[in-house]
Amino acid sequence: MFIHNKKLQYTVRVARPNPVLASFMLEQFGGPQGELAAAMRYFTQALGEVDPGRKDMLMDIATEELSHLEIIGSIVAMLNKGSKGKLAEGAEEQADLYRSLSQGCSVQTEALLYGGGPSLTNSAGVPWSAAYIDSIGDPTADLRSNIAAESRAKIVYERLINVTDDADVKDALGFLMTREIAHQKSFEKALYAIHDNFPPGKLQGKPEFANLYVHASHGNGETRGPWNSGEDWRRLDDVESALPLDGGNGEAEVQLSSEEDRFITAFSERTRSDPDSQPTTGANLGSNGRH
């Protein structure tokens, strides 16, 4: 059971209405890196988690993300409050009102369809989607994904801070950004509290390929570093001569029944191309006699 506390986790103050800035803020309301996506990601992970410690952590953070959704939604509503009243009461001439609502992004959609309230869309008006949730059900894989998600969310908050000069909005965004850092720390601690957490899953992989670095992109800009060289890697530079890596013939093969083989042979014969033909095609007919 969830119980809502009417006090925000962090006080929201907005110096003045700004519907364009409000549309930018929607990126963290209904966008892929936003608070709803985070809450749903961690909530669904918590429901399937079998470890009591991780389950408790995920439920705590999921619930806090809902409180952050309320904060960012309140910012959007306050930034839209001026245009909301003007639109509802017809306080401006049509041309002036049109100009004020069409300054960019999804401002007019917010005003016309949602009355200035926050919508579950990103800053371009694209509806929120459960496809943003990338959980796979393995704690080591999901925790790494969560760490990356918190990192991306922090970067988006930084960018939102950089596009506004409203000190009060900056302050609230700074709080939300900082909580992303705290959540990342929790997820990292939980990940490394799992012994033998790499590679994800149970299977270790084929040992002859697990430490193989395939140098497949050749040309200017080639760089060596700990990601492709050193004692952790067996480096393959001449890829072409080493193919196939399994020592086989490098062909794709399948065992067919006699009936399947008969049918595929008939199909192949019926659709065979004649390499010696020079057919006249629509391209020839439409080329003004140049062929």
Short mmCIF file of C-alpha atoms in Angstrom, two decimals:
data_model
loop_
_atom_site.label_atom_id
_atom_site.label_comp_id
_atom_site.label_asym_id
_atom_site.label_seq_id
_atom_site.Cartn_x
_atom_site.Cartn_y
_atom_site.Cartn_z
CA MET A 1 0.00 0.00 0.00
CA PHE A 2 1.22 3.48 -0.88
CA ILE A 3 0.40 6.52 1.26
CA HIS A 4 0.89 9.99 -0.16
CA ASN A 5 2.35 12.77 1.96
CA LYS A 6 1.17 16.14 0.67
CA LYS A 7 4.51 17.76 1.44
CA LEU A 8 7.00 17.61 -1.41
CA GLN A 9 10.34 16.00 -0.70
CA TYR A 10 11.93 19.31 -1.75
CA THR A 11 10.34 22.75 -1.91
CA VAL A 12 9.48 23.96 -5.42
CA ARG A 13 9.78 27.68 -6.11
CA VAL A 14 9.58 29.22 -9.57
CA ALA A 15 10.55 32.86 -10.10
CA ARG A 16 8.26 33.41 -13.08
CA PRO A 17 6.19 31.39 -15.56
CA ASN A 18 8.03 30.05 -18.59
CA PRO A 19 6.08 27.58 -20.77
CA VAL A 20 9.04 26.85 -23.04
CA LEU A 21 11.19 25.87 -20.07
CA ALA A 22 8.27 23.78 -18.82
CA SER A 23 8.33 21.78 -22.05
CA PHE A 24 12.06 21.14 -21.58
CA MET A 25 11.40 19.90 -18.04
CA LEU A 26 9.04 17.23 -19.39
CA GLU A 27 12.12 15.28 -20.45
CA GLN A 28 12.50 14.24 -16.81
CA PHE A 29 8.76 13.66 -16.34
CA GLY A 30 7.81 11.40 -19.24
CA GLY A 31 11.11 10.90 -21.07
CA PRO A 32 13.28 7.77 -21.26
CA GLN A 33 15.68 9.05 -18.57
CA GLY A 34 12.90 10.57 -16.48
CA GLU A 35 11.52 9.90 -13.04
CA LEU A 36 8.53 7.79 -14.09
CA ALA A 37 10.75 5.46 -16.10
CA ALA A 38 13.10 5.14 -13.11
CA ALA A 39 10.25 4.47 -10.68
CA MET A 40 8.75 1.77 -12.89
CA ARG A 41 12.14 0.20 -13.60
CA TYR A 42 13.02 -0.21 -9.92
CA PHE A 43 9.48 -1.05 -8.81
CA THR A 44 9.17 -3.95 -11.25
CA GLN A 45 12.67 -5.13 -10.38
CA ALA A 46 11.77 -5.07 -6.68
CA LEU A 47 8.68 -7.21 -7.24
CA GLY A 48 10.78 -9.92 -8.88
CA GLU A 49 13.82 -9.67 -6.59
CA VAL A 50 14.55 -12.71 -4.37
CA ASP A 51 17.27 -11.12 -2.24
CA PRO A 52 15.62 -9.29 0.71
CA GLY A 53 18.28 -6.57 0.90
CA ARG A 54 18.13 -5.68 -2.78
CA LYS A 55 14.34 -5.89 -2.75
CA ASP A 56 14.16 -3.38 0.09
CA MET A 57 16.62 -1.02 -1.61
CA LEU A 58 14.81 -1.16 -4.95
CA MET A 59 11.43 -0.47 -3.35
CA ASP A 60 12.86 2.45 -1.37
CA ILE A 61 14.41 4.04 -4.45
CA ALA A 62 11.37 3.34 -6.64
CA THR A 63 9.14 5.11 -4.12
CA GLU A 64 11.53 8.06 -3.88
CA GLU A 65 11.54 8.33 -7.67
CA LEU A 66 7.76 8.80 -7.53
CA SER A 67 8.33 11.71 -5.15
CA HIS A 68 10.79 13.14 -7.68
CA LEU A 69 8.15 12.75 -10.38
CA GLU A 70 5.91 14.90 -8.20
CA ILE A 71 8.65 17.53 -7.84
CA ILE A 72 9.42 17.81 -11.55
CA GLY A 73 5.69 17.75 -12.35
CA SER A 74 5.12 20.58 -9.89
CA ILE A 75 7.87 22.60 -11.58
CA VAL A 76 6.19 22.06 -14.94
CA ALA A 77 2.81 23.13 -13.54
CA MET A 78 4.25 26.28 -11.94
CA LEU A 79 6.11 27.23 -15.12
CA ASN A 80 2.86 26.83 -17.08
CA LYS A 81 0.63 28.61 -14.57
CA GLY A 82 0.66 31.97 -16.35
CA SER A 83 -0.31 30.61 -19.75
CA LYS A 84 -2.84 28.26 -18.16
CA GLY A 85 -4.89 31.18 -16.86
CA LYS A 86 -4.57 33.22 -20.04
CA LEU A 87 -5.72 30.31 -22.17
CA ALA A 88 -8.58 29.33 -19.88
CA GLU A 89 -9.94 32.87 -19.59
CA GLY A 90 -9.11 34.14 -23.09
CA ALA A 91 -7.18 37.04 -21.57
CA GLU A 92 -5.20 37.88 -24.72
CA GLU A 93 -6.05 38.55 -28.32
CA GLN A 94 -5.88 35.41 -30.44
CA ALA A 95 -2.69 36.41 -32.23
CA ASP A 96 -0.86 37.29 -29.01
CA LEU A 97 -2.01 34.11 -27.31
CA TYR A 98 -0.97 32.04 -30.33
CA ARG A 99 2.52 33.57 -30.26
CA SER A 100 2.93 32.94 -26.55
CA LEU A 101 1.93 29.29 -26.92
CA SER A 102 3.99 28.46 -30.02
CA GLN A 103 7.45 29.46 -28.89
CA GLY A 104 8.89 25.99 -29.28
CA CYS A 105 8.85 22.28 -28.41
CA SER A 106 5.50 20.98 -27.12
CA VAL A 107 4.28 24.18 -25.48
CA GLN A 108 1.05 24.41 -27.44
CA THR A 109 0.24 20.74 -26.87
CA GLU A 110 0.73 21.17 -23.14
CA ALA A 111 -1.55 24.18 -23.11
CA LEU A 112 -4.32 22.93 -25.39
CA LEU A 113 -4.54 19.28 -24.37
CA TYR A 114 -3.44 19.35 -20.74
CA GLY A 115 -4.32 22.87 -19.64
CA GLY A 116 -0.77 23.60 -18.59
CA GLY A 117 -0.44 20.53 -16.41
CA PRO A 118 2.40 18.04 -16.92
CA SER A 119 1.80 15.33 -19.48
CA LEU A 120 3.44 11.91 -19.62
CA THR A 121 5.53 12.86 -22.63
CA ASN A 122 9.10 13.86 -23.25
CA SER A 123 10.16 17.38 -24.23
CA ALA A 124 9.21 16.73 -27.87
CA GLY A 125 5.72 15.51 -27.00
CA VAL A 126 6.43 11.80 -27.50
CA PRO A 127 4.25 9.75 -25.09
CA TRP A 128 5.89 7.83 -22.28
CA SER A 129 6.43 4.16 -23.09
CA ALA A 130 7.02 1.03 -21.05
CA ALA A 131 9.65 0.26 -23.70
CA TYR A 132 11.93 2.56 -21.67
CA ILE A 133 12.13 -0.19 -19.03
CA ASP A 134 15.07 -2.43 -19.91
CA SER A 135 15.15 -4.84 -16.96
CA ILE A 136 16.21 -8.42 -17.74
CA GLY A 137 15.64 -10.16 -14.39
CA ASP A 138 19.29 -10.83 -13.51
CA PRO A 139 20.49 -8.65 -10.61
CA THR A 140 24.02 -8.09 -11.93
CA ALA A 141 22.73 -7.04 -15.35
CA ASP A 142 19.90 -4.92 -13.93
CA LEU A 143 22.11 -3.17 -11.38
CA ARG A 144 24.57 -2.20 -14.12
CA SER A 145 21.67 -0.89 -16.18
CA ASN A 146 20.39 1.04 -13.17
CA ILE A 147 23.81 2.63 -12.64
CA ALA A 148 23.82 3.75 -16.26
CA ALA A 149 20.23 5.03 -15.99
CA GLU A 150 21.08 7.16 -12.96
CA SER A 151 24.15 8.49 -14.79
CA ARG A 152 22.08 9.47 -17.83
CA ALA A 153 19.44 11.12 -15.66
CA LYS A 154 22.14 13.17 -13.89
CA ILE A 155 23.45 14.41 -17.24
CA VAL A 156 19.94 15.45 -18.36
CA TYR A 157 19.47 17.37 -15.11
CA GLU A 158 22.80 19.12 -15.68
CA ARG A 159 21.65 20.17 -19.13
CA LEU A 160 18.32 21.43 -17.79
CA ILE A 161 20.17 23.45 -15.15
CA ASN A 162 22.26 24.99 -17.92
CA VAL A 163 19.25 26.19 -19.95
CA THR A 164 17.56 28.23 -17.21
CA ASP A 165 18.53 31.37 -15.31
CA ASP A 166 15.78 30.85 -12.73
CA ALA A 167 17.75 30.36 -9.50
CA ASP A 168 14.83 28.68 -7.73
CA VAL A 169 14.36 26.16 -10.52
CA LYS A 170 18.11 25.54 -10.60
CA ASP A 171 18.01 24.82 -6.86
CA ALA A 172 15.28 22.18 -7.16
CA LEU A 173 16.93 20.61 -10.19
CA GLY A 174 20.23 20.51 -8.30
CA PHE A 175 18.54 18.50 -5.55
CA LEU A 176 17.09 16.02 -8.07
CA MET A 177 20.43 15.72 -9.83
CA THR A 178 22.20 15.02 -6.54
CA ARG A 179 19.78 12.27 -5.64
CA GLU A 180 20.72 10.55 -8.90
CA ILE A 181 24.29 10.44 -7.58
CA ALA A 182 23.13 8.89 -4.30
CA HIS A 183 21.09 6.24 -6.10
CA GLN A 184 24.03 5.39 -8.34
CA LYS A 185 26.16 4.83 -5.23
CA SER A 186 23.54 2.51 -3.74
CA PHE A 187 23.33 0.48 -6.92
CA GLU A 188 27.10 0.22 -7.19
CA LYS A 189 27.38 -0.95 -3.57
CA ALA A 190 24.65 -3.53 -4.18
CA LEU A 191 26.37 -4.76 -7.34
CA TYR A 192 29.75 -5.26 -5.71
CA ALA A 193 28.13 -6.89 -2.68
CA ILE A 194 27.40 -9.79 -5.06
CA HIS A 195 30.45 -12.03 -5.20
CA ASP A 196 31.56 -13.13 -8.66
CA ASN A 197 29.27 -10.56 -10.29
CA PHE A 198 31.02 -10.67 -13.68
CA PRO A 199 30.09 -11.83 -16.21
CA PRO A 200 26.34 -11.49 -15.63
CA GLY A 201 24.46 -14.76 -15.38
CA LYS A 202 25.73 -18.24 -14.55
CA LEU A 203 27.63 -19.32 -17.66
CA GLN A 204 31.22 -18.12 -17.90
CA GLY A 205 31.50 -18.24 -21.68
CA LYS A 206 33.99 -20.05 -23.90
CA PRO A 207 37.45 -19.40 -22.41
CA GLU A 208 39.19 -19.15 -25.79
CA PHE A 209 37.02 -16.16 -26.70
CA ALA A 210 36.38 -14.49 -23.34
CA ASN A 211 39.66 -12.54 -23.39
CA LEU A 212 39.95 -12.09 -27.15
CA TYR A 213 40.04 -8.54 -28.51
CA VAL A 214 39.17 -8.45 -32.21
CA HIS A 215 40.88 -5.49 -33.89
CA ALA A 216 38.32 -5.19 -36.68
CA SER A 217 38.41 -1.45 -37.47
CA HIS A 218 41.58 -0.41 -39.32
CA GLY A 219 42.81 3.05 -40.32
CA ASN A 220 43.61 6.42 -38.81
CA GLY A 221 42.84 6.90 -35.14
CA GLU A 222 43.83 3.45 -33.93
CA THR A 223 44.65 3.58 -30.23
CA ARG A 224 45.83 1.04 -27.71
CA GLY A 225 44.71 1.05 -24.11
CA PRO A 226 43.64 -1.22 -21.27
CA TRP A 227 40.41 -1.90 -23.16
CA ASN A 228 42.19 -3.70 -26.01
CA SER A 229 45.77 -4.47 -24.95
CA GLY A 230 47.77 -5.84 -22.03
CA GLU A 231 47.79 -9.00 -20.00
CA ASP A 232 43.99 -9.17 -19.87
CA TRP A 233 43.72 -9.54 -23.64
CA ARG A 234 44.75 -11.82 -26.45
CA ARG A 235 44.71 -9.38 -29.35
CA LEU A 236 43.77 -10.41 -32.88
CA ASP A 237 45.06 -7.91 -35.45
CA ASP A 238 44.92 -9.96 -38.66
CA VAL A 239 41.24 -10.79 -38.50
CA GLU A 240 40.77 -11.91 -42.11
CA SER A 241 43.41 -14.63 -42.06
CA ALA A 242 42.12 -15.95 -38.72
CA LEU A 243 38.54 -16.49 -39.91
CA PRO A 244 36.61 -18.47 -38.94
CA LEU A 245 37.60 -18.23 -35.30
CA ASP A 246 36.27 -21.72 -34.53
CA GLY A 247 38.54 -23.42 -37.07
CA GLY A 248 35.63 -24.64 -39.17
CA ASN A 249 34.86 -23.84 -42.81
CA GLY A 250 33.03 -20.58 -42.03
CA GLU A 251 29.90 -21.63 -43.93
CA ALA A 252 26.27 -21.60 -42.78
CA GLU A 253 24.88 -25.13 -42.87
CA VAL A 254 21.69 -26.93 -41.91
CA GLN A 255 20.61 -30.56 -42.07
CA LEU A 256 17.42 -30.92 -44.14
CA SER A 257 15.13 -33.87 -44.58
CA SER A 258 14.87 -35.29 -48.10
CA GLU A 259 11.47 -33.62 -48.55
CA GLU A 260 12.74 -30.24 -47.31
CA ASP A 261 15.74 -30.53 -49.62
CA ARG A 262 13.48 -31.33 -52.58
CA PHE A 263 11.28 -28.31 -51.94
CA ILE A 264 14.15 -25.85 -51.47
CA THR A 265 15.85 -27.17 -54.61
CA ALA A 266 12.66 -26.67 -56.62
CA PHE A 267 12.27 -23.15 -55.22
CA SER A 268 15.88 -22.32 -56.05
CA GLU A 269 15.52 -23.55 -59.63
CA ARG A 270 12.25 -21.66 -60.14
CA THR A 271 13.70 -18.35 -58.92
CA ARG A 272 17.20 -18.66 -60.42
CA SER A 273 18.64 -15.50 -62.03
CA ASP A 274 20.13 -15.67 -65.54
CA PRO A 275 23.53 -13.89 -65.36
CA ASP A 276 23.74 -13.71 -69.19
CA SER A 277 20.42 -11.94 -69.75
CA GLN A 278 20.14 -8.24 -70.63
CA PRO A 279 16.48 -7.54 -69.91
CA THR A 280 14.74 -4.29 -70.78
CA THR A 281 13.32 -2.82 -67.59
CA GLY A 282 11.32 0.17 -66.46
CA ALA A 283 14.58 1.99 -65.83
CA ASN A 284 15.49 1.55 -69.51
CA LEU A 285 12.07 2.67 -70.73
CA GLY A 286 12.13 5.77 -68.57
CA SER A 287 15.65 6.94 -69.43
CA ASN A 288 14.83 9.10 -72.54
CA GLY A 289 16.46 6.66 -74.94
CA ARG A 290 19.91 6.87 -73.42
CA HIS A 291 20.26 3.08 -73.35
#
